[in-house]
Amino acid sequence: MTPAILVIEDELPMRRVLRTALGGEGYYVWEAGTKSEGLSTFNKRAPQAILLDLGLPDGDGLDVVSAVRELSEVPIVVISARGDERMQVLALDGGANDYVTKPFREAELLARLRAALRSAAAHATPHEERLQIGPLRIHPVERRVYVNGEEVALTPTEFSLLHVMARQAGRVVTHRQLLREVWGAAYVDDTQYLRVFMRQLRQKLEPNPNKPQLLVTTPGIGYRLRAPND
Amino acid sequence: MSAARASSERRRAPARELVLGFFRQHVGFVWGALTNVITTSLAFWVAPHAQLVHLMIIHLLGAVLISTRFGMAVSTFTAITGALAFDYYCIPPIFAFALPDPHSVITFAGMLVVALSVCWLNQGLRLQRAAARESEARTQALCELSLDLSQVADRAELSSRAERHLERLFGPGARLVLGARGHLEDGFEMQPVGEPGQPLGYVLIDRRRLQRAGAGERRLLLAACADRVADALKRLALGEAARRAEVDAEMERNRNALLSAVSHDMKTPLASILTAGTSLLSASQLSPSKLGHELLETIVEEAERMNGLITNLLSVTRLEAGRAVLNRELEGLDDLVFGVLSRFSGRLSGREVTLDIPDALPMVPVDAGLVDQLLVNLLENVLRYTPAASPIEIQITYQHGVMVLNVSDRGPGVAAAERDKVFDKFYRGQAAKRNDGGTGLGLTICRAVARAHDGDICILPRPGGGSTVRFSLPCPSMVQADLLPTGTRLQA
């Protein structure tokens, strides 16, 4: 079945470009130009993913995120202007799965969308499932991690951190999301914890920790575990 | 000289004027003489029915009355002539200046002493009263001047109003000359307005007006007037400066609003062009036509370049307008460097990138987006202006509360004369080629970002060739990463 994507974007030229690009990749595209139109199309058509522009004429894109999240876990990729890290973080913490900044290359958009669809599928699978991401293999039940077949010893916190990122491989995970899932809700503002452990993880997993290729920093937003086909 | 001129004027005046003038000047003595005539006549008339003491009191009364109205000279004159007349007409032998017995001597001397003492006392009182009147008048005049000057809107009006007051106070010819350079005119006295070192103007006063009686008082009044004029001038200047600053700020605001609106509106279509271009580019890989592919690549690359330019322009206007609200969060500077390096990994391939970053680097409260832009611009510059395959070194140090990031290259370096100028808006260094993709904004943004974080950025020559860009960031109160023993305290 071809996945149907709902594009909520007020700029007609951009919508046309997205329709062509997504159509070329074999996706079915529903279009909406406003927040209300977008929400009604979502209710009627039940798309497999949503591409959402944050700047809409009749309201905030963040409202769309929360309205959709009340009803479903459908992946949402947010499109926003550059330099809007605060909005991006709000959208991600509000339940959006990933974001792209305008202007973006087609390949980047498709990669984000694929990762979002994939992680939505992974979400349905239990946490115990073994994960293979590029050179990484993760065994959640035994809490073991292998890089290129070699086992790497991780502390329990390091493992939890990696596991959270691995389950959302290819997607950006915000600082708050990581802190909440690994340390708990009381620690969401303690970014320095995260940084210390992220450095340790890099030391253990990256071939060159000074040029991270797996655990990539997204300035002001969070970290991304790079999926092999990114 | 002025006295000579005054006397020649006096000679030319008609005789009648001369007589009148004499009377005006010596009216006191005339009054004194007249009073003595009246008191002597009165005393002479009542003499048969009165004692000598009563007659003396009549004379004394005249002298006292005169001393309340006129100065010391007139009073003394009246007292002495009165005493002489008393002696001549009242003290026997009458019609002779003689003092036959001790009683008469005492009466005569007593009268003279009393008359002179009263004159002297009255003189003091009169002077005090005059001084009080004078000072009241001066205060009133200054108040009126201040009040009048406080309502003026420009220098011309101030000048004309001030001159009206000065003429009233110091006579015709009093003038106000604005400007730091006054020139002394013949017969005029110059009073600087404002600080004597750098006057705002001068008040010119006819010198004769300051040489008459009460010159000291008038000089004080003149200085006070000059002070009031200086205050009014300063107030005007301040008002003008404030107005000019307001206009400047308004213009800057409009310019920035226009720039950011234009940039924003340009970015939207550009985003569509770029996505459409990349979309076509990937489609053209399926049905390759070399020419079409190259043209598409040009479209995409130029669209990206234009986008970079607009992004930089937007950032500069935001930062310079002071509108950029720093979204400060604790970040690791090394982490931000890693982020930029991994995004640049494609373009950096073939270059040796050396990192010198200490393990336990404290986190810094920065706006990650802005510092990221700074790092991107620094790397873009290195890639643009240094030979391909030349090495890059990135070093971070933390000492004495200052985090320092050095980005060093082995490029052509920056001439000493240009090291500061390259940070100016739209300035392009001598080494920059016309179409190398630079805009003259990259380093401007770097500096704006650094300064927005209370830090700074500079270019240093590098021993052995090339240059080092140094970004320093003061972080006085920081979270030490060392405080978190790695991997022990927070383990699940």
CSV table of N, CA and C in Angstrom, one decimal, chain A residues 105-106, chain B residues 274-287 292-301:
chain,number,residue,atom,x,y,z
A,105,ARG,N,16.9,20.4,0.8
A,105,ARG,CA,17.0,19.6,-0.4
A,105,ARG,C,16.0,18.5,-0.4
A,106,GLU,N,15.6,18.1,-1.6
A,106,GLU,CA,14.5,17.0,-1.6
A,106,GLU,C,15.0,15.8,-0.9
B,274,LEU,N,14.7,25.9,-4.4
B,274,LEU,CA,15.7,25.0,-4.1
B,274,LEU,C,15.2,23.6,-4.0
B,275,THR,N,14.0,23.4,-3.4
B,275,THR,CA,13.4,22.1,-3.3
B,275,THR,C,13.1,21.5,-4.7
B,276,ALA,N,12.5,22.4,-5.5
B,276,ALA,CA,12.1,22.0,-6.8
B,276,ALA,C,13.4,21.6,-7.6
B,277,GLY,N,14.4,22.5,-7.5
B,277,GLY,CA,15.7,22.2,-8.2
B,277,GLY,C,16.3,20.9,-7.8
B,278,THR,N,16.4,20.6,-6.5
B,278,THR,CA,16.9,19.3,-6.0
B,278,THR,C,16.1,18.2,-6.4
B,279,SER,N,14.8,18.4,-6.5
B,279,SER,CA,13.8,17.4,-6.9
B,279,SER,C,14.1,17.0,-8.4
B,280,LEU,N,14.2,18.0,-9.2
B,280,LEU,CA,14.5,17.8,-10.6
B,280,LEU,C,15.9,17.1,-10.8
B,281,LEU,N,16.8,17.5,-9.9
B,281,LEU,CA,18.2,17.0,-10.0
B,281,LEU,C,18.2,15.5,-9.8
B,282,SER,N,17.4,15.1,-8.8
B,282,SER,CA,17.4,13.6,-8.5
B,282,SER,C,16.7,12.9,-9.6
B,283,ALA,N,15.7,13.6,-10.2
B,283,ALA,CA,14.9,13.0,-11.3
B,283,ALA,C,15.8,12.9,-12.6
B,284,SER,N,16.7,13.9,-12.7
B,284,SER,CA,17.5,13.9,-14.0
B,284,SER,C,18.6,12.9,-13.9
B,285,GLN,N,18.8,12.3,-12.7
B,285,GLN,CA,19.8,11.2,-12.6
B,285,GLN,C,19.3,10.0,-13.3
B,286,LEU,N,17.9,9.9,-13.4
B,286,LEU,CA,17.3,8.7,-14.0
B,286,LEU,C,17.4,8.8,-15.6
B,287,SER,N,17.2,10.1,-16.1
B,287,SER,CA,17.3,10.3,-17.6
B,287,SER,C,18.4,11.3,-17.8
B,292,GLY,N,21.5,19.5,-19.1
B,292,GLY,CA,20.4,19.8,-18.2
B,292,GLY,C,20.9,19.6,-16.7
B,293,HIS,N,21.6,18.6,-16.5
B,293,HIS,CA,22.1,18.3,-15.1
B,293,HIS,C,23.0,19.4,-14.6
B,294,GLU,N,23.9,19.9,-15.4
B,294,GLU,CA,24.8,21.0,-15.0
B,294,GLU,C,24.0,22.3,-14.7
B,295,LEU,N,23.0,22.5,-15.6
B,295,LEU,CA,22.2,23.7,-15.4
B,295,LEU,C,21.4,23.6,-14.1
B,296,LEU,N,20.9,22.4,-13.8
B,296,LEU,CA,20.1,22.2,-12.6
B,296,LEU,C,21.0,22.4,-11.3
B,297,GLU,N,22.2,21.9,-11.5
B,297,GLU,CA,23.2,22.0,-10.4
B,297,GLU,C,23.5,23.5,-10.1
B,298,THR,N,23.6,24.3,-11.2
B,298,THR,CA,23.8,25.7,-11.0
B,298,THR,C,22.7,26.3,-10.3
B,299,ILE,N,21.5,26.0,-10.7
B,299,ILE,CA,20.3,26.6,-10.1
B,299,ILE,C,20.3,26.3,-8.6
B,300,VAL,N,20.6,25.0,-8.2
B,300,VAL,CA,20.5,24.6,-6.8
B,300,VAL,C,21.6,25.3,-6.0
B,301,GLU,N,22.9,25.3,-6.6
B,301,GLU,CA,24.0,25.9,-5.9
B,301,GLU,C,23.8,27.4,-5.6
